[in-house]
Short mmCIF file of C-alpha atoms (C1' of nucleotides) in Angstrom, two decimals:
data_model
loop_
_atom_site.label_atom_id
_atom_site.label_comp_id
_atom_site.label_asym_id
_atom_site.label_seq_id
_atom_site.Cartn_x
_atom_site.Cartn_y
_atom_site.Cartn_z
CA MET A 221 5.30 9.88 -11.37
CA ASN A 222 2.20 11.89 -10.62
CA THR A 223 -0.75 9.69 -11.63
CA ARG A 224 -3.11 12.60 -11.32
CA GLN A 225 -3.96 15.16 -13.98
CA SER A 226 -6.53 17.81 -13.26
CA GLY A 227 -9.62 15.95 -14.42
CA PRO A 228 -13.26 15.97 -13.43
CA GLY A 229 -12.55 14.83 -9.86
CA THR A 230 -10.78 16.78 -7.16
CA THR A 231 -7.51 15.80 -5.57
CA ALA A 232 -9.33 15.03 -2.34
CA GLN A 233 -11.48 12.48 -4.18
CA HIS A 234 -8.36 10.98 -5.65
CA ALA A 235 -6.89 10.69 -2.16
CA LEU A 236 -10.08 9.04 -0.91
CA GLU A 237 -9.97 6.48 -3.70
CA GLY A 238 -6.31 5.82 -3.03
CA LEU A 239 -6.94 5.25 0.66
CA ARG A 240 -9.89 2.96 -0.03
CA ARG A 241 -7.81 0.94 -2.46
CA ALA A 242 -4.97 0.65 0.02
CA ILE A 243 -7.36 -0.52 2.74
CA ILE A 244 -9.01 -3.11 0.51
CA ALA A 245 -5.64 -4.28 -0.79
CA GLY A 246 -4.46 -4.80 2.76
CA GLU A 247 -1.65 -2.28 2.48
CA LEU A 248 -3.19 -0.49 5.42
CA ARG A 249 -4.12 -3.06 8.03
CA PRO A 250 -6.52 -2.79 10.98
CA GLY A 251 -4.93 -1.10 13.98
CA GLN A 252 -2.18 0.41 11.92
CA ARG A 253 -1.37 4.10 12.06
CA VAL A 254 -1.90 6.14 8.91
CA ARG A 255 1.04 8.41 8.22
CA GLN A 256 -0.39 11.38 6.38
CA GLU A 257 2.75 12.51 4.64
CA GLU A 258 3.53 9.02 3.40
CA ILE A 259 0.07 8.72 1.86
CA ALA A 260 0.40 12.17 0.33
CA ASP A 261 3.81 11.35 -1.15
CA ASN A 262 2.62 8.06 -2.60
CA LEU A 263 -0.26 9.80 -4.35
CA GLY A 264 1.81 12.80 -5.36
CA VAL A 265 -0.37 15.30 -3.51
CA SER A 266 -0.08 17.39 -0.37
CA VAL A 267 -1.48 16.50 3.04
CA ALA A 268 -4.52 18.81 2.94
CA PRO A 269 -6.63 16.66 0.59
CA VAL A 270 -5.43 13.51 2.34
CA ARG A 271 -6.71 14.86 5.64
CA GLU A 272 -10.07 15.64 4.06
CA ALA A 273 -10.29 12.09 2.76
CA LEU A 274 -9.42 10.77 6.22
CA ARG A 275 -12.27 12.81 7.71
CA VAL A 276 -14.65 11.06 5.35
CA LEU A 277 -13.29 7.63 6.29
CA GLU A 278 -13.55 8.60 9.95
CA GLN A 279 -17.28 9.28 9.59
CA GLU A 280 -17.65 5.96 7.80
CA GLY A 281 -15.98 4.24 10.71
CA GLN A 282 -13.10 2.95 8.58
CA VAL A 283 -10.48 4.90 10.51
CA GLU A 284 -10.41 6.19 14.06
CA TYR A 285 -9.15 9.65 14.89
CA ARG A 286 -7.29 10.64 18.01
CA PRO A 287 -6.65 14.39 18.05
CA ARG A 288 -2.99 15.28 17.61
CA ARG A 289 -2.12 11.56 17.50
CA GLY A 290 -3.41 10.84 14.05
CA TYR A 291 -5.63 8.37 12.25
CA PHE A 292 -5.66 4.60 12.75
CA ILE A 293 -7.30 1.92 10.63
CA THR A 294 -10.33 0.71 12.58
CA GLU A 295 -10.04 -2.69 14.15
CA LEU A 296 -13.28 -4.64 14.31
CA TRP A 297 -14.01 -7.53 16.66
CA ALA A 298 -16.41 -10.39 16.11
CA SER A 299 -18.97 -8.57 18.25
CA ASP A 300 -18.77 -5.49 16.02
CA LEU A 301 -19.33 -7.58 12.92
CA ALA A 302 -22.30 -9.30 14.53
CA GLU A 303 -23.90 -5.97 15.39
CA ILE A 304 -23.26 -4.52 11.95
CA TYR A 305 -24.66 -7.55 10.18
CA ALA A 306 -27.74 -7.54 12.42
CA LEU A 307 -28.33 -3.92 11.48
CA ARG A 308 -27.91 -4.76 7.82
CA GLN A 309 -30.51 -7.51 8.19
CA VAL A 310 -33.08 -5.07 9.55
CA LEU A 311 -32.38 -2.26 7.10
CA GLU A 312 -31.89 -4.41 4.02
CA GLU A 313 -35.09 -6.35 4.59
CA ARG A 314 -37.00 -3.08 4.73
CA ALA A 315 -35.25 -1.76 1.65
CA ALA A 316 -35.68 -4.97 -0.34
CA ARG A 317 -39.41 -5.18 0.32
CA LYS A 318 -39.87 -1.56 -0.68
CA ALA A 319 -37.72 -1.75 -3.79
CA LEU A 320 -38.72 -5.15 -5.21
CA PRO A 321 -42.06 -4.03 -6.71
CA THR A 322 -40.42 -1.00 -8.31
CA LEU A 323 -37.72 -2.89 -10.23
CA ASP A 324 -38.30 -2.85 -13.97
CA ASP A 325 -36.79 -5.27 -16.50
CA ASP A 326 -33.94 -2.89 -17.09
CA ALA A 327 -33.03 -2.81 -13.40
CA ILE A 328 -33.16 -6.60 -13.17
CA GLU A 329 -30.91 -6.85 -16.20
CA ARG A 330 -28.36 -4.62 -14.47
CA ILE A 331 -28.49 -6.82 -11.39
CA ALA A 332 -27.96 -9.95 -13.47
CA LEU A 333 -25.02 -8.30 -15.20
CA ALA A 334 -23.50 -7.40 -11.86
CA ALA A 335 -23.84 -11.03 -10.79
CA ARG A 336 -21.97 -12.12 -13.91
CA ASP A 337 -19.25 -9.50 -13.35
CA CYS A 338 -18.95 -10.70 -9.81
CA ALA A 339 -18.51 -14.33 -10.82
CA GLU A 340 -15.98 -13.41 -13.51
CA ALA A 341 -13.93 -11.26 -11.16
CA ALA A 342 -13.97 -14.09 -8.63
CA GLU A 343 -12.81 -16.47 -11.37
CA ARG A 344 -9.71 -14.47 -12.15
CA GLY A 345 -9.11 -13.60 -8.48
CA ASP A 346 -9.57 -9.85 -8.80
CA VAL A 347 -10.78 -9.07 -5.29
CA ALA A 348 -11.26 -5.33 -5.82
CA ALA A 349 -13.41 -5.89 -8.94
CA GLU A 350 -15.37 -8.59 -7.16
CA LEU A 351 -16.11 -6.28 -4.23
CA ALA A 352 -17.29 -3.57 -6.62
CA ALA A 353 -19.51 -5.92 -8.64
CA ASN A 354 -20.89 -7.47 -5.47
CA ARG A 355 -21.98 -4.00 -4.37
CA ARG A 356 -23.65 -3.27 -7.66
CA PHE A 357 -25.49 -6.58 -7.34
CA HIS A 358 -26.80 -5.99 -3.83
CA PHE A 359 -27.45 -2.27 -4.07
CA GLY A 360 -29.14 -2.72 -7.42
CA MET A 361 -31.99 -4.59 -5.79
CA LEU A 362 -32.24 -2.36 -2.70
CA GLU A 363 -32.06 1.09 -4.23
CA SER A 364 -35.28 2.99 -4.73
CA PRO A 365 -35.71 6.71 -5.22
CA ASP A 366 -37.76 7.35 -2.07
CA GLN A 367 -35.32 5.55 0.22
CA VAL A 368 -32.21 7.65 -0.08
CA HIS A 369 -31.61 7.93 3.66
CA THR A 370 -32.04 4.21 4.18
CA MET A 371 -29.48 3.61 1.48
CA ARG A 372 -27.14 6.09 3.08
CA LEU A 373 -27.16 4.02 6.27
CA ILE A 374 -26.80 0.72 4.45
CA ARG A 375 -23.90 2.10 2.43
CA LEU A 376 -22.27 3.19 5.68
CA LEU A 377 -22.57 -0.29 7.14
CA TRP A 378 -21.07 -1.82 4.01
CA ASP A 379 -18.23 0.69 4.04
CA SER A 380 -17.26 -0.05 7.60
CA THR A 381 -16.74 -3.74 6.86
CA GLU A 382 -15.28 -3.47 3.38
CA SER A 383 -11.74 -4.39 4.39
CA TYR A 384 -12.92 -7.46 6.26
CA ARG A 385 -15.03 -8.55 3.31
CA ALA A 386 -11.86 -8.47 1.24
CA LEU A 387 -10.49 -11.15 3.55
CA TYR A 388 -13.54 -13.30 3.08
CA TYR A 389 -13.28 -13.12 -0.68
CA ASN A 390 -9.90 -14.75 -0.69
CA SER A 391 -11.31 -18.15 0.17
CA PRO A 392 -11.81 -20.04 -3.13
CA GLU A 393 -14.43 -22.43 -1.76
CA GLU A 394 -16.50 -19.53 -0.42
CA ARG A 395 -16.43 -17.94 -3.84
CA ALA A 396 -18.34 -20.83 -5.35
CA LYS A 397 -20.94 -20.62 -2.61
CA THR A 398 -21.28 -16.87 -3.21
CA VAL A 399 -22.00 -17.44 -6.89
CA HIS A 400 -24.64 -19.99 -6.01
CA ALA A 401 -26.20 -17.70 -3.40
CA HIS A 402 -26.37 -14.87 -5.91
CA ASP A 403 -28.20 -17.14 -8.36
CA ALA A 404 -30.79 -17.99 -5.72
CA ILE A 405 -31.23 -14.32 -4.83
CA LEU A 406 -31.57 -13.31 -8.45
CA ALA A 407 -34.16 -16.02 -9.03
CA ALA A 408 -36.24 -14.70 -6.13
CA VAL A 409 -36.03 -11.19 -7.58
CA ARG A 410 -37.19 -12.47 -10.97
CA ARG A 411 -40.12 -14.28 -9.33
CA ARG A 412 -40.91 -11.08 -7.40
CA ASP A 413 -41.06 -13.26 -4.31
CA ALA A 414 -40.29 -10.87 -1.45
CA ASP A 415 -40.33 -13.48 1.34
CA ALA A 416 -38.01 -15.78 -0.59
CA LEU A 417 -35.73 -12.88 -1.44
CA VAL A 418 -35.45 -11.83 2.19
CA ALA A 419 -34.81 -15.42 3.23
CA GLU A 420 -32.05 -15.83 0.65
CA LEU A 421 -30.45 -12.51 1.58
CA ASP A 422 -30.52 -13.48 5.26
CA ALA A 423 -28.91 -16.82 4.52
CA HIS A 424 -26.24 -15.20 2.35
CA ARG A 425 -25.47 -12.64 5.02
CA SER A 426 -25.40 -15.19 7.84
CA ARG A 427 -22.98 -17.32 5.88
CA ALA A 428 -20.68 -14.36 5.33
CA LEU A 429 -20.79 -13.37 8.98
CA GLU A 430 -20.04 -16.93 10.05
CA VAL A 431 -16.98 -17.20 7.84
CA LEU A 432 -15.80 -13.72 8.75
CA THR A 433 -16.10 -14.43 12.44
CA ARG A 434 -14.05 -17.57 12.04
CA VAL A 435 -11.35 -15.77 10.06
CA LEU A 436 -11.27 -13.03 12.67
CA ASP A 437 -11.01 -15.18 15.77
CA GLY A 438 -8.52 -17.45 14.08
CA GLY A 439 -6.11 -15.15 12.27
CA GLY A 440 -5.58 -11.55 13.26
CA GLU A 441 -5.97 -11.69 17.03
CA ARG A 442 -4.48 -8.22 17.32
CA MET B 11 -10.95 38.93 18.41
CA ASN B 12 -9.76 35.37 18.22
CA THR B 13 -12.05 33.34 20.48
CA ARG B 14 -9.78 30.36 20.24
CA GLN B 15 -6.73 29.61 22.37
CA SER B 16 -4.83 26.40 21.82
CA GLY B 17 -6.74 24.15 24.23
CA PRO B 18 -7.50 20.47 24.36
CA GLY B 19 -9.50 20.52 21.13
CA THR B 20 -8.17 21.12 17.65
CA THR B 21 -9.06 24.07 15.46
CA ALA B 22 -10.99 21.75 13.17
CA GLN B 23 -13.19 20.72 16.10
CA HIS B 24 -13.71 24.36 16.92
CA ALA B 25 -14.77 24.99 13.34
CA LEU B 26 -17.17 22.05 13.48
CA GLU B 27 -18.78 23.39 16.63
CA GLY B 28 -19.03 26.85 15.12
CA LEU B 29 -20.72 25.49 12.01
CA ARG B 30 -23.15 23.39 14.04
CA ARG B 31 -24.04 26.39 16.17
CA ALA B 32 -24.60 28.55 13.12
CA ILE B 33 -26.84 25.92 11.55
CA ILE B 34 -28.91 25.47 14.71
CA ALA B 35 -29.12 29.23 15.23
CA GLY B 36 -30.47 29.63 11.72
CA GLU B 37 -27.55 31.77 10.57
CA LEU B 38 -26.96 29.21 7.87
CA ARG B 39 -30.29 28.28 6.33
CA PRO B 40 -31.25 25.28 4.21
CA GLY B 41 -30.27 25.68 0.58
CA GLN B 42 -27.80 28.44 1.34
CA ARG B 43 -24.26 28.33 0.10
CA VAL B 44 -21.49 28.10 2.71
CA ARG B 45 -18.70 30.56 1.98
CA GLN B 46 -15.58 28.97 3.38
CA GLU B 47 -13.53 32.10 3.83
CA GLU B 48 -16.36 33.91 5.58
CA ILE B 49 -16.74 31.06 8.08
CA ALA B 50 -12.99 30.97 8.59
CA ASP B 51 -12.80 34.72 9.18
CA ASN B 52 -15.69 34.67 11.64
CA LEU B 53 -13.98 31.98 13.67
CA GLY B 54 -10.54 33.49 13.33
CA VAL B 55 -9.03 30.43 11.64
CA SER B 56 -7.92 29.51 8.14
CA VAL B 57 -9.94 27.58 5.59
CA ALA B 58 -8.19 24.22 5.99
CA PRO B 59 -9.87 23.26 9.30
CA VAL B 60 -13.18 24.68 8.07
CA ARG B 61 -13.03 22.39 5.06
CA GLU B 62 -12.36 19.40 7.31
CA ALA B 63 -15.37 20.30 9.41
CA LEU B 64 -17.47 20.61 6.27
CA ARG B 65 -16.42 17.10 5.23
CA VAL B 66 -17.77 15.81 8.53
CA LEU B 67 -21.06 17.63 8.05
CA GLU B 68 -21.23 16.30 4.51
CA GLN B 69 -21.07 12.72 5.75
CA GLU B 70 -23.73 13.54 8.32
CA GLY B 71 -25.94 14.83 5.53
CA GLN B 72 -26.12 18.34 6.98
CA VAL B 73 -24.43 19.91 3.98
CA GLU B 74 -24.21 18.84 0.37
CA TYR B 75 -21.00 19.07 -1.59
CA ARG B 76 -20.68 19.86 -5.26
CA PRO B 77 -17.06 19.61 -6.35
CA ARG B 78 -15.55 22.98 -7.23
CA ARG B 79 -18.89 24.65 -6.51
CA GLY B 80 -18.76 24.44 -2.74
CA TYR B 81 -20.92 23.29 0.15
CA PHE B 82 -24.62 23.99 0.58
CA ILE B 83 -26.80 23.54 3.65
CA THR B 84 -28.97 20.51 2.99
CA GLU B 85 -32.61 21.17 2.26
CA LEU B 86 -34.99 18.52 3.50
CA TRP B 87 -38.50 17.93 2.21
CA ALA B 88 -41.42 16.44 4.10
CA SER B 89 -40.72 13.09 2.42
CA ASP B 90 -37.13 13.12 3.70
CA LEU B 91 -38.29 13.79 7.24
CA ALA B 92 -40.84 11.00 7.01
CA GLU B 93 -38.18 8.53 5.89
CA ILE B 94 -35.71 9.62 8.56
CA TYR B 95 -38.29 9.40 11.32
CA ALA B 96 -39.40 5.96 10.13
CA LEU B 97 -35.79 4.82 10.30
CA ARG B 98 -35.47 6.27 13.78
CA GLN B 99 -38.55 4.34 14.84
CA VAL B 100 -37.05 1.06 13.74
CA LEU B 101 -33.57 1.65 15.15
CA GLU B 102 -34.63 3.33 18.37
CA GLU B 103 -37.13 0.59 19.24
CA ARG B 104 -34.37 -1.97 18.88
CA ALA B 105 -31.96 0.12 20.93
CA ALA B 106 -34.48 0.91 23.66
CA ARG B 107 -35.45 -2.74 24.16
CA LYS B 108 -31.80 -3.74 24.37
CA ALA B 109 -30.76 -0.93 26.68
CA LEU B 110 -33.71 -0.79 29.09
CA PRO B 111 -32.73 -3.83 31.19
CA THR B 112 -29.16 -2.58 31.48
CA LEU B 113 -29.98 0.86 32.92
CA ASP B 114 -28.95 1.18 36.55
CA ASP B 115 -30.27 3.75 39.05
CA ASP B 116 -27.42 6.05 38.19
CA ALA B 117 -28.27 6.02 34.49
CA ILE B 118 -31.94 6.69 35.21
CA GLU B 119 -30.96 9.61 37.41
CA ARG B 120 -28.96 11.09 34.56
CA ILE B 121 -31.95 10.73 32.25
CA ALA B 122 -34.22 12.43 34.79
CA LEU B 123 -31.72 15.24 35.14
CA ALA B 124 -31.60 15.69 31.38
CA ALA B 125 -35.40 15.93 31.34
CA ARG B 126 -35.24 18.69 33.96
CA ASP B 127 -32.50 20.53 32.04
CA CYS B 128 -34.62 20.24 28.94
CA ALA B 129 -37.70 21.72 30.62
CA GLU B 130 -35.66 24.53 32.16
CA ALA B 131 -34.00 25.44 28.88
CA ALA B 132 -37.41 25.45 27.22
CA GLU B 133 -38.69 27.72 29.99
CA ARG B 134 -36.09 30.37 29.34
CA GLY B 135 -36.24 29.88 25.56
CA ASP B 136 -32.67 28.68 25.11
CA VAL B 137 -33.13 26.54 22.01
CA ALA B 138 -29.52 25.37 21.77
CA ALA B 139 -29.47 24.20 25.40
CA GLU B 140 -32.84 22.53 24.95
CA LEU B 141 -31.62 20.62 21.90
CA ALA B 142 -28.54 19.45 23.84
CA ALA B 143 -30.52 18.37 26.91
CA ASN B 144 -33.11 16.65 24.73
CA ARG B 145 -30.31 14.59 23.20
CA ARG B 146 -28.93 13.63 26.58
CA PHE B 147 -32.43 12.57 27.58
CA HIS B 148 -33.09 10.35 24.57
CA PHE B 149 -29.59 8.96 24.10
CA GLY B 150 -29.31 8.26 27.81
CA MET B 151 -31.99 5.61 27.55
CA LEU B 152 -30.80 4.14 24.23
CA GLU B 153 -27.08 3.88 24.79
CA SER B 154 -25.62 0.52 25.71
CA PRO B 155 -22.02 -0.60 25.40
CA ASP B 156 -22.65 -3.42 22.92
CA GLN B 157 -24.65 -1.26 20.52
CA VAL B 158 -22.10 1.29 19.41
CA HIS B 159 -22.82 0.90 15.72
CA THR B 160 -26.55 1.20 16.23
CA MET B 161 -25.97 4.40 18.15
CA ARG B 162 -23.72 5.67 15.38
CA LEU B 163 -26.60 5.36 12.92
CA ILE B 164 -29.14 6.88 15.31
CA ARG B 165 -26.81 9.79 15.99
CA LEU B 166 -26.48 10.31 12.25
CA LEU B 167 -30.23 10.46 11.82
CA TRP B 168 -30.54 12.96 14.65
CA ASP B 169 -27.75 15.08 13.21
CA SER B 170 -29.32 15.30 9.79
CA THR B 171 -32.52 16.81 11.20
CA GLU B 172 -31.04 18.97 13.95
CA SER B 173 -31.65 22.28 12.20
CA TYR B 174 -35.27 21.41 11.54
CA ARG B 175 -35.77 20.37 15.14
CA ALA B 176 -34.62 23.84 16.13
CA LEU B 177 -37.61 25.19 14.21
CA TYR B 178 -39.97 22.90 16.04
CA TYR B 179 -38.67 23.99 19.41
CA ASN B 180 -39.69 27.57 18.82
CA SER B 181 -43.36 26.81 19.24
CA PRO B 182 -44.28 27.52 22.91
CA GLU B 183 -47.33 25.27 22.95
CA GLU B 184 -45.29 22.34 21.62
CA ARG B 185 -42.78 22.85 24.39
CA ALA B 186 -45.38 22.05 27.04
CA LYS B 187 -46.37 18.89 25.19
CA THR B 188 -42.73 17.87 24.96
CA VAL B 189 -42.29 18.19 28.72
CA HIS B 190 -45.36 16.06 29.27
CA ALA B 191 -44.18 13.45 26.75
CA HIS B 192 -40.80 13.25 28.46
CA ASP B 193 -42.53 12.62 31.79
CA ALA B 194 -44.48 9.73 30.32
CA ILE B 195 -41.34 8.28 28.73
CA LEU B 196 -39.39 8.60 31.97
CA ALA B 197 -42.19 6.88 33.89
CA ALA B 198 -42.10 3.93 31.49
CA VAL B 199 -38.33 3.70 31.94
CA ARG B 200 -38.74 3.68 35.73
CA ARG B 201 -41.38 0.93 35.49
CA ARG B 202 -39.02 -0.99 33.14
CA ASP B 203 -42.00 -1.38 30.84
CA ALA B 204 -40.46 -1.86 27.40
CA ASP B 205 -43.72 -1.97 25.45
CA ALA B 206 -44.99 1.19 27.11
CA LEU B 207 -41.65 2.90 26.55
CA VAL B 208 -41.67 2.07 22.85
CA ALA B 209 -45.27 3.23 22.54
CA GLU B 210 -44.49 6.56 24.24
CA LEU B 211 -41.39 7.09 22.13
CA ASP B 212 -43.37 6.37 18.98
CA ALA B 213 -46.07 8.83 19.98
CA HIS B 214 -43.51 11.50 20.85
CA ARG B 215 -41.74 11.02 17.54
CA SER B 216 -44.94 10.99 15.50
CA ARG B 217 -46.03 14.22 17.12
CA ALA B 218 -42.72 15.85 16.28
CA LEU B 219 -42.87 14.66 12.68
CA GLU B 220 -46.41 15.92 12.31
CA VAL B 221 -45.56 19.41 13.54
CA LEU B 222 -42.36 19.51 11.54
CA THR B 223 -44.14 18.52 8.36
CA ARG B 224 -46.68 21.26 8.90
CA VAL B 225 -43.98 23.86 9.52
CA LEU B 226 -42.13 22.70 6.43
CA ASP B 227 -45.01 22.70 3.98
CA GLY B 228 -46.26 25.99 5.34
CA GLY B 229 -43.15 28.13 5.66
CA GLY B 230 -40.07 27.56 3.56
CA GLU B 231 -41.51 26.26 0.32
CA ARG B 232 -38.24 27.14 -1.37
"C1'" DC C 73 -33.71 40.51 -29.70
"C1'" DT C 74 -31.53 36.07 -28.67
"C1'" DC C 75 -27.78 33.14 -28.23
"C1'" DG C 76 -23.19 32.16 -27.63
"C1'" DT C 77 -18.46 33.99 -26.32
"C1'" DT C 78 -15.34 36.54 -23.68
"C1'" DT C 79 -13.57 38.25 -19.59
"C1'" DA C 80 -13.14 40.10 -14.76
"C1'" DG C 81 -14.06 39.01 -10.21
"C1'" DA C 82 -15.22 35.76 -6.73
"C1'" DT C 83 -14.55 31.25 -4.77
"C1'" DT C 84 -12.77 26.89 -4.22
"C1'" DT C 85 -8.79 23.94 -4.08
"C1'" DT C 86 -4.18 22.78 -3.39
"C1'" DC C 87 0.37 23.45 -1.94
"C1'" DG C 88 4.70 24.20 0.88
"C1'" DA C 89 6.31 25.70 5.01
"C1'" DA C 90 5.85 27.25 9.86
"C1'" DA C 91 3.97 26.25 14.39
"C1'" DA C 92 2.31 23.15 17.82
"C1'" DT C 93 2.29 18.78 19.77
"C1'" DC C 94 3.51 14.11 20.65
"C1'" DT C 95 6.81 10.03 21.21
"C1'" DA C 96 10.48 7.78 22.94
"C1'" DA C 97 15.21 7.65 24.15
"C1'" DG C 98 18.61 9.41 27.34
"C1'" DC C 99 19.63 11.39 31.68
"C1'" DT C 100 19.38 12.43 36.70
"C1'" DA C 101 18.09 11.93 41.39
"C1'" DT C 102 16.34 8.92 44.69
"C1'" DA D 139 17.14 -0.27 39.52
"C1'" DT D 140 13.16 2.92 39.04
"C1'" DA D 141 10.55 6.84 38.55
"C1'" DG D 142 10.38 11.24 36.82
"C1'" DC D 143 12.36 14.90 33.93
"C1'" DT D 144 14.55 16.65 29.60
"C1'" DT D 145 15.25 16.89 25.00
"C1'" DA D 146 15.69 15.64 19.98
"C1'" DG D 147 13.23 13.90 16.27
"C1'" DA D 148 8.97 12.67 14.13
"C1'" DT D 149 4.26 13.82 13.14
"C1'" DT D 150 0.24 16.32 13.14
"C1'" DT D 151 -1.99 20.70 12.54
"C1'" DT D 152 -2.57 25.15 10.86
"C1'" DC D 153 -1.64 28.99 8.07
"C1'" DG D 154 -1.12 32.24 4.00
"C1'" DA D 155 -0.66 32.47 -0.62
"C1'" DA D 156 -0.65 30.55 -5.37
"C1'" DA D 157 -3.19 27.93 -8.81
"C1'" DA D 158 -7.39 26.26 -10.76
"C1'" DT D 159 -12.10 26.75 -11.51
"C1'" DC D 160 -16.58 28.74 -11.54
"C1'" DT D 161 -20.13 32.63 -11.98
"C1'" DA D 162 -22.24 36.17 -14.07
"C1'" DA D 163 -22.02 40.39 -16.47
"C1'" DA D 164 -20.55 42.67 -20.71
"C1'" DC D 165 -20.03 42.17 -25.43
"C1'" DG D 166 -20.76 40.95 -30.28
"C1'" DA D 167 -22.57 38.03 -34.15
"C1'" DG D 168 -26.51 36.24 -36.36
#
DNA sequence: CTCGTTTAGATTTTCGAAAATCTAAGCTAT
DNA sequence: ATAGCTTAGATTTTCGAAAATCTAAACGAG
């Protein structure tokens, strides 16, 4: 059953989406080898587009490449997460302060909608939808037209930890806290209070890192 | 004449190097379309590895991809350069302050050697060698084992402006200033004076941005 | 003359199979 | 036994050609 008909996207894009989904869903776990032909067969395509997609994920740091040995899902340690989250703090603070004054009512409405989507997805336990809505929420308040390169880096940092974030989202008690944190962040945006916004974002991020670190050191010790 | 024998590297890596060289050498200019088959023929390989290499360059921001239309060498404007250099300032200051205390005599010797290589390459007008040595010089003082993700981002920022830096290096008067700036930077490293180092790096970077911006607004106005 | 349509050529994209390489089990000599 | 060598099977990597799509020039209707 070939799920793909020649549509607007290319087969390589389809392969990239399939790989991302598999990583988020936990079908491909950190450290695991990625068998190219298996992926290709599952998606009903040949290996060429799969390899292109893997090159993209390699640059994003989601897979590691060892020539003639293949691709492996990247394994992150607590120290990696700490470094990545510290970088996010620096870059996101800059982005938030630049973008906040430029947000119009329309943009804020989109952010609020994303927050609602996020809470709803969390409610019904749809991790993939929650991850997507969470991104819309955060990126919606950081994005500004003269900061495309900053956003490129921030997106990269988010990408490299996406699979670990999926773990975090499975804790029901954390979900409630996330919803509350988003409310506080949104309120700061509405008040146009940059310092408060940055403080709330920092707190939200720290909380996530803390939980993630605990999950990591506890559960998947290689 | 196939320049490639099956060696340690893969054909895709060979294609990536070839593309990088062509971009630095100015054979592929900003805005220009990249004809896959032409690249493949020139390198004596097929299109598959060329496409993989292009995916890498796409993630680095060196080429832009439009599905079914092909790849185009990225065109940067003065505003893009300003943003990228501002990001470098933030990330490189962080990296330099972290790395400086960890540099041993051996590391400093490597940096000094890179500075000499850089000056020599400049002397004989070998732009490609100068670019490579310049990287060794700068990265040598930023790199530290617990900052791999930071370095990943910094490397990305350097990559995206590599072709424009090649322009800058063609000015003979600027070359002399670069040598002098490197001396001042190296001296600060030897004194272990973090504040001075950051100040010198900032000055060096600002100078480069200034010249680059002038070259850009003057010459290739599309 | 302008706008939209058709069509031929160029280019990208994907495939299926061949070639190169790696992995690990089995074997031999010490 | 153990270390090193050999070999069969699995996997990655590359190729050459077919299929899909785009570009731009030629054409025709209004």
